[in-house]
XYZ file of C-alpha atoms in Angstrom:
492
model
C 7.065 48.565 168.584
C 6.468 45.008 167.645
C 5.082 42.915 170.460
C 6.991 39.724 171.382
C 5.921 36.667 169.535
C 3.312 34.464 171.129
C 4.422 31.204 172.668
C 3.968 28.098 170.575
C 0.743 26.288 171.483
C 1.281 23.145 173.454
C 1.183 20.079 171.360
C -1.891 17.965 171.687
C -1.340 14.681 173.359
C -0.853 11.909 170.817
C -3.602 9.228 170.652
C -2.581 5.836 171.831
C -3.957 2.563 170.853
C -5.024 0.070 173.577
C -2.739 -2.487 174.512
C -2.830 -5.630 172.358
C -2.443 -9.105 173.995
C 1.161 -10.239 173.871
C 1.949 -13.005 171.410
C 3.134 -16.339 172.975
C 6.817 -16.483 173.700
C 8.734 -17.587 170.639
C 12.207 -18.986 171.025
C 14.864 -18.334 168.278
C 16.554 -21.632 169.000
C 17.705 -23.180 165.706
C 19.897 -26.058 167.162
C 18.480 -28.071 170.070
C 18.292 -31.596 171.370
C 14.831 -33.086 170.583
C 12.568 -33.956 173.394
C 12.265 -37.549 174.486
C 8.609 -37.807 173.785
C 8.960 -36.579 170.103
C 12.076 -37.998 168.688
C 12.807 -37.170 165.086
C 13.485 -39.983 162.554
C 16.722 -40.082 160.696
C 17.873 -42.433 157.901
C 19.225 -45.663 159.161
C 22.770 -44.656 158.306
C 22.607 -41.750 160.825
C 23.408 -42.506 164.408
C 20.611 -42.114 167.084
C 20.464 -38.804 168.592
C 21.566 -38.529 172.208
C 20.814 -35.906 174.910
C 23.976 -34.843 176.750
C 23.568 -32.750 179.923
C 26.712 -30.805 181.090
C 27.682 -27.461 182.402
C 28.750 -26.286 178.897
C 26.384 -25.822 175.979
C 27.642 -27.078 172.602
C 25.101 -26.584 169.782
C 24.308 -29.631 167.671
C 23.150 -29.530 164.075
C 21.311 -32.753 164.466
C 18.019 -30.988 165.009
C 18.465 -28.215 162.446
C 15.324 -27.175 160.658
C 16.697 -25.940 157.349
C 13.206 -25.657 155.749
C 12.977 -22.380 157.644
C 15.641 -21.002 155.169
C 13.919 -22.273 152.009
C 16.508 -25.093 151.439
C 16.163 -28.830 151.249
C 16.432 -31.015 154.357
C 20.106 -31.668 155.565
C 21.884 -34.344 153.339
C 22.588 -37.840 154.600
C 25.422 -38.055 157.019
C 27.858 -40.898 156.435
C 30.972 -41.698 158.296
C 30.511 -38.731 160.674
C 30.809 -36.387 157.680
C 28.167 -34.061 156.029
C 27.646 -33.445 152.420
C 26.618 -30.079 151.105
C 28.560 -28.254 153.819
C 29.053 -25.390 151.421
C 25.251 -24.523 151.479
C 25.134 -24.855 155.100
C 28.210 -22.556 155.514
C 26.565 -19.935 153.229
C 23.336 -20.069 155.205
C 25.248 -19.834 158.500
C 27.302 -16.907 157.343
C 24.259 -15.028 156.093
C 22.305 -15.689 159.240
C 25.286 -14.725 161.584
C 26.620 -11.742 159.676
C 23.592 -10.638 157.792
C 23.031 -10.332 154.086
C 25.573 -7.613 153.792
C 28.167 -9.445 155.898
C 28.119 -6.586 158.404
C 29.745 -7.756 161.590
C 27.176 -7.817 164.414
C 28.046 -9.140 167.970
C 26.555 -12.720 168.128
C 23.878 -13.658 170.530
C 23.710 -16.911 172.577
C 21.032 -19.476 172.275
C 18.290 -20.164 174.802
C 19.612 -22.894 177.043
C 16.327 -24.682 177.031
C 15.996 -28.514 177.172
C 13.266 -30.862 177.552
C 11.273 -30.344 180.672
C 12.533 -26.653 181.228
C 9.754 -23.968 181.348
C 9.496 -21.967 178.043
C 11.066 -24.723 175.898
C 9.277 -25.517 172.621
C 10.111 -27.968 169.904
C 7.732 -26.537 167.409
C 9.332 -25.206 164.197
C 7.375 -21.945 164.695
C 9.381 -21.306 167.712
C 12.360 -20.608 165.577
C 13.077 -17.023 164.429
C 12.478 -16.665 160.727
C 14.065 -13.256 160.297
C 17.616 -13.632 158.822
C 18.612 -10.379 160.402
C 18.404 -12.020 163.789
C 21.436 -13.800 165.189
C 21.390 -17.603 165.628
C 22.474 -17.750 169.214
C 20.507 -16.037 171.730
C 19.499 -16.135 175.390
C 15.927 -15.313 176.505
C 17.335 -12.119 178.091
C 19.290 -10.515 175.257
C 22.718 -8.876 175.841
C 22.167 -5.172 174.943
C 23.607 -4.185 171.570
C 26.096 -1.274 171.246
C 26.726 0.816 168.243
C 28.811 3.882 167.497
C 27.383 6.491 165.251
C 29.100 9.424 163.493
C 28.054 11.674 166.413
C 28.894 9.433 169.402
C 27.623 6.600 171.551
C 24.005 5.448 170.856
C 24.169 3.401 174.049
C 26.676 3.529 176.760
C 29.116 0.727 176.996
C 29.642 -0.790 180.418
C 32.083 1.330 182.315
C 32.183 4.015 179.612
C 30.873 7.553 180.451
C 31.348 9.753 177.506
C 30.982 13.475 178.049
C 27.446 14.509 177.967
C 26.407 17.846 176.486
C 26.004 20.545 179.034
C 22.436 21.409 179.930
C 21.262 24.898 179.382
C 21.847 26.993 182.430
C 18.695 28.005 184.181
C 18.446 31.620 185.314
C 15.980 32.629 187.893
C 13.302 34.958 186.415
C 12.683 36.518 189.927
C 14.959 38.903 191.706
C 16.771 37.534 194.744
C 16.258 40.868 196.545
C 14.480 44.216 196.058
C 15.530 47.476 197.731
C 13.387 50.562 197.738
C 15.306 53.552 196.368
C 13.287 56.673 196.887
C 14.078 59.611 194.557
C 16.131 57.511 192.186
C 15.903 59.610 189.032
C 14.430 58.482 185.728
C 17.113 60.177 183.674
C 18.708 58.380 180.720
C 21.942 60.462 180.825
C 22.837 59.809 184.524
C 24.834 56.988 186.106
C 23.706 56.628 189.657
C 24.626 53.044 190.737
C 28.053 51.399 191.119
C 29.328 48.312 192.909
C 32.841 48.208 194.361
C 35.396 45.545 194.500
C 34.990 45.629 198.271
C 31.442 44.631 198.017
C 29.878 48.062 198.663
C 26.954 49.464 196.505
C 26.814 53.196 196.038
C 23.467 54.857 194.977
C 22.756 58.389 194.293
C 19.304 59.411 195.527
C 18.340 63.076 194.930
C 21.082 65.113 196.532
C 22.388 62.265 198.711
C 24.747 59.294 198.243
C 23.975 56.088 200.151
C 26.262 53.016 200.607
C 24.802 49.446 201.031
C 27.063 46.818 202.392
C 26.188 43.711 200.327
C 27.687 41.508 202.977
C 25.890 42.756 206.051
C 22.973 44.692 204.338
C 23.944 47.739 206.370
C 22.999 51.223 204.854
C 25.135 54.202 205.356
C 24.547 57.799 204.396
C 27.775 59.026 202.766
C 27.050 62.594 201.953
C 24.302 65.223 201.398
C 25.093 67.794 198.654
C 22.395 70.323 199.924
C 19.357 71.625 198.218
C 21.383 73.638 195.603
C 23.179 70.631 194.216
C 22.302 67.025 193.247
C 24.007 63.660 192.443
C 24.436 62.899 188.732
C 26.972 60.094 188.771
C 28.923 57.768 191.109
C 32.001 55.703 190.354
C 34.199 53.481 192.443
C 37.978 53.385 192.176
C 39.149 49.862 191.160
C 40.686 49.355 194.603
C 37.294 50.018 196.146
C 38.411 52.536 198.708
C 37.526 55.872 197.049
C 34.201 56.973 195.541
C 33.874 59.764 192.943
C 30.599 61.727 192.872
C 29.712 63.953 189.936
C 27.295 66.751 190.699
C 24.873 68.921 188.928
C 26.994 71.992 189.324
C 29.839 70.364 187.379
C 32.022 69.368 190.268
C 33.620 66.090 191.046
C 34.059 65.010 194.724
C 36.374 62.279 195.922
C 35.245 60.561 199.095
C 36.961 58.029 201.306
C 34.176 55.509 201.825
C 35.776 53.605 204.857
C 35.861 56.936 206.806
C 32.855 58.683 205.136
C 35.142 61.626 204.621
C 35.545 63.860 201.529
C 39.105 64.120 200.340
C 38.826 66.730 197.693
C 36.600 68.557 195.262
C 37.831 68.991 191.572
C 36.300 71.535 189.338
C 36.557 72.278 185.421
C 33.152 71.362 184.057
C 30.661 74.147 183.463
C 27.630 71.836 183.594
C 26.539 68.582 185.220
C 28.847 65.557 185.354
C 26.824 62.491 184.237
C 29.531 59.981 183.545
C 32.668 58.786 185.495
C 35.221 56.093 184.772
C 38.382 55.042 186.784
C 41.514 53.545 185.322
C 44.333 52.361 187.625
C 45.574 55.961 188.145
C 43.240 58.266 186.351
C 39.706 59.361 186.837
C 37.768 60.480 183.700
C 34.687 62.687 183.881
C 32.144 63.445 181.165
C 29.704 66.386 181.235
C 26.860 68.057 179.498
C 29.350 70.654 178.345
C 30.573 68.068 175.735
C 34.032 67.792 177.282
C 35.998 64.955 179.048
C 38.585 65.708 181.699
C 41.391 63.379 182.693
C 42.093 63.736 186.361
C 44.807 62.464 188.632
C 43.992 62.781 192.297
C 47.704 62.455 193.255
C 48.464 65.899 191.781
C 47.222 69.305 192.782
C 45.653 70.304 189.584
C 42.002 69.641 188.942
C 42.727 67.818 185.661
C 45.692 66.955 183.591
C 44.125 66.894 180.115
C 40.919 67.746 178.275
C 39.360 65.665 175.561
C 37.251 67.249 172.941
C 35.376 65.717 170.056
C 31.728 65.085 171.037
C 29.069 67.490 169.928
C 26.535 66.765 172.752
C 26.401 65.646 176.299
C 28.745 62.798 177.388
C 26.577 59.946 178.825
C 28.808 56.922 178.658
C 32.455 56.353 179.724
C 34.401 53.082 180.183
C 38.138 52.266 180.498
C 39.453 49.023 178.963
C 40.689 46.329 181.401
C 44.277 47.023 180.474
C 43.774 50.834 181.080
C 45.038 51.627 177.628
C 41.825 52.809 175.885
C 38.836 54.874 176.932
C 35.522 54.562 175.181
C 33.063 57.498 175.329
C 29.523 57.774 174.112
C 27.423 60.829 173.699
C 24.071 62.269 172.857
C 25.405 63.082 169.486
C 25.066 59.352 168.530
C 28.900 58.929 168.392
C 31.178 56.364 169.969
C 34.783 57.427 170.301
C 37.872 55.529 171.437
C 40.771 57.374 172.969
C 44.385 56.281 173.744
C 45.939 56.844 177.091
C 47.663 60.067 176.192
C 45.637 61.300 173.287
C 43.564 64.449 173.160
C 41.795 63.403 169.900
C 39.892 60.246 169.419
C 41.768 57.479 167.564
C 38.631 55.744 166.466
C 35.254 57.403 165.619
C 32.081 55.239 165.180
C 28.945 56.742 163.840
C 26.829 53.705 163.085
C 24.413 54.286 166.000
C 21.215 56.390 165.347
C 20.638 57.448 168.929
C 22.541 58.458 172.108
C 25.218 55.916 173.093
C 25.164 55.381 176.936
C 25.678 51.670 177.062
C 29.386 50.737 176.742
C 31.240 47.616 177.879
C 34.761 46.280 177.272
C 35.052 42.500 177.098
C 37.251 40.869 179.831
C 37.785 37.887 177.597
C 39.003 39.250 174.208
C 41.513 42.214 174.010
C 40.015 45.198 172.163
C 36.451 43.815 171.995
C 34.081 46.575 172.633
C 30.170 46.547 172.843
C 27.877 49.602 172.632
C 24.164 50.132 172.627
C 22.042 52.820 171.192
C 18.924 54.641 172.521
C 15.290 54.697 171.588
C 15.526 55.309 167.794
C 18.539 52.813 167.475
C 17.878 49.862 169.764
C 20.912 47.942 168.575
C 23.942 46.417 170.308
C 27.053 46.711 168.222
C 30.490 45.074 168.580
C 33.857 46.592 167.556
C 37.358 45.395 167.369
C 39.346 48.408 168.271
C 42.659 46.702 167.555
C 41.798 46.413 163.939
C 39.354 49.308 163.958
C 36.560 47.140 162.555
C 32.819 46.721 163.037
C 32.089 43.120 163.865
C 28.366 42.622 164.205
C 25.061 44.311 165.182
C 22.041 42.898 167.064
C 18.660 44.738 166.978
C 17.198 44.205 170.514
C 13.870 45.867 169.786
C 14.127 48.280 172.829
C 16.073 51.262 173.884
C 19.570 49.988 175.240
C 20.376 51.623 178.501
C 23.292 49.591 179.895
C 25.712 46.866 179.016
C 28.077 44.679 181.156
C 30.151 41.677 180.456
C 30.352 38.531 182.688
C 33.813 37.959 184.059
C 33.131 34.238 184.466
C 31.571 33.236 181.134
C 31.559 34.748 177.646
C 28.114 36.350 178.096
C 26.827 39.913 178.678
C 23.738 41.567 179.975
C 21.748 44.479 178.534
C 19.108 46.560 180.180
C 16.411 48.255 178.240
C 13.884 51.095 178.357
C 11.277 51.868 175.717
C 9.143 49.911 175.322
C 9.643 46.676 177.231
C 11.886 47.570 180.240
C 13.453 44.278 180.138
C 16.916 42.751 181.134
C 18.418 40.290 178.693
C 21.336 37.846 179.154
C 23.130 37.137 175.914
C 25.557 34.424 174.866
C 28.406 35.758 172.798
C 29.192 35.621 169.927
C 25.999 33.760 168.826
C 23.907 36.493 170.670
C 21.409 33.809 171.610
C 19.256 34.661 174.494
C 19.986 32.957 177.846
C 17.266 34.613 179.736
C 14.839 37.564 179.587
C 14.076 39.153 182.974
C 11.151 41.429 183.609
C 9.829 43.220 186.815
C 10.798 46.861 186.504
C 7.885 49.111 185.458
C 10.150 52.010 184.247
C 13.265 52.077 181.965
C 16.081 49.987 183.510
C 18.642 52.987 183.440
C 21.111 51.673 186.038
C 23.227 48.533 186.063
C 26.211 47.256 188.115
C 27.814 43.874 188.619
C 29.019 42.317 191.896
C 32.721 41.682 192.477
C 32.485 37.932 192.174
C 30.715 38.379 188.750
C 27.665 36.386 189.642
C 24.999 38.889 190.569
C 23.816 42.066 188.884
C 21.766 45.017 190.349
C 19.378 47.019 188.196
C 17.731 50.358 189.034
C 14.859 52.190 187.445
C 12.561 55.135 187.732
C 10.155 52.961 189.575
C 12.405 53.644 192.537
C 13.558 50.058 193.108
C 16.842 48.224 192.954
C 16.670 44.629 191.975
C 19.326 41.984 192.443
C 19.416 39.078 189.896
C 21.628 35.993 190.020
C 22.460 35.587 186.417
C 25.974 34.244 185.987
C 27.794 31.093 187.190
C 30.734 31.199 189.579
C 34.253 31.416 188.115
C 34.694 27.579 188.355
C 31.155 26.817 187.042
C 30.165 25.564 190.592
C 26.808 26.026 192.199
C 26.625 29.467 193.611
C 25.830 28.744 197.136
C 27.652 31.683 198.687
C 25.980 34.686 197.127
C 27.219 38.265 197.648
C 25.371 39.415 200.699
C 22.479 37.884 202.551
C 19.998 37.939 199.630
C 16.739 36.864 201.103
C 13.381 37.372 199.416
C 11.704 40.583 200.552
C 11.750 44.292 200.249
C 13.725 46.705 202.269
C 14.664 50.421 201.868
C 18.079 51.729 200.668
C 17.749 54.617 203.170
């Protein structure tokens, strides 16, 4: 098994040069009124320059220094009119609009006058770059530009939509429960979370209920030394719990009263997989058969589904209750219609047992499945068009899959050899988070009724709770399911 790639080394800090002394302040003023102590001389025909102080700044060309633009001095002014205005106009257009005549917001000149701090009459104080604007304050007005992607700088009062930051998922479990005698058996399904916020766990020959709101633990049943719990499954309404046993029986319990309603037979070997639809309970067994049961009728089962050549280890009904997906130790994934006794779709692409099965709550007919140790792949199927969509090699045995009800993401749990939990973003299958902590294969997985928290179980005899998904309205998940405080308690 390939080891995970090493992290990229941290980039070495870039060397920085010592700060250089700042050059003296240079003004880009091109037109200004000359200081009184250094009046410029003009031809006799030109009027004497005057300094006018007012609350409005009107630039004057009398003090223009055209030598900065590699042209001759301004021509003589006669009768208040200038000659050679064409050259001046061309220079002005080039300076204001740039050589390519691209329109750039003009800047305003420094309102300096003789005697004000920062004023300079030296020609070197004029900006010599033609790409700069003529008019400019000391404190420049920020420039704004619009690129092909979006705003380079935010305009005042404009708040364009910012890209969403990557959601951070805590790498530590919010709670850990000890689960003594939780079996390390790939083919069993011993953990399920009800719509009424009750967690059912099969430990040895007993079933325990953990109330996620109050953290209260209740012992539901004890099958005795001659039997054992192989699977548990809540009805969608959350009132009844089905328990599959090692003797091939299916028991129905009223969890609110801790009372067994009935026992249904039919299987010859252990029942390792259970799945409820709105009115039907499906059970899969090591005897290779699937029974469809209706607890409202007297018969133990209403139909038998045959097709698998080995133990049934995965069963899931679609959200619309029209299709049942089954996975077996024969490496096959089958899809059954509501009233069919033969599979309508048969998929044989997996190279190991198919226990991990999950229907998407977002796309009708989208099915995900995961293969065991020699396969390690998550595959996606469109059961409406009977097509294989994509395949993702995870690098580890895929034990469970569950979709988020709030976002288009799914979680996979893994066994050999990394025992990790991975949150995937669909359909890109980019990793949102990788969670570690279990020391055995993460064989059991269930999701809370609000869709924000998952619980995982492993042969290390622990149940770990992880807050991996956002709330339905993408708000901060302040009200978690149950009083999840850090620490460790026992499930029984």
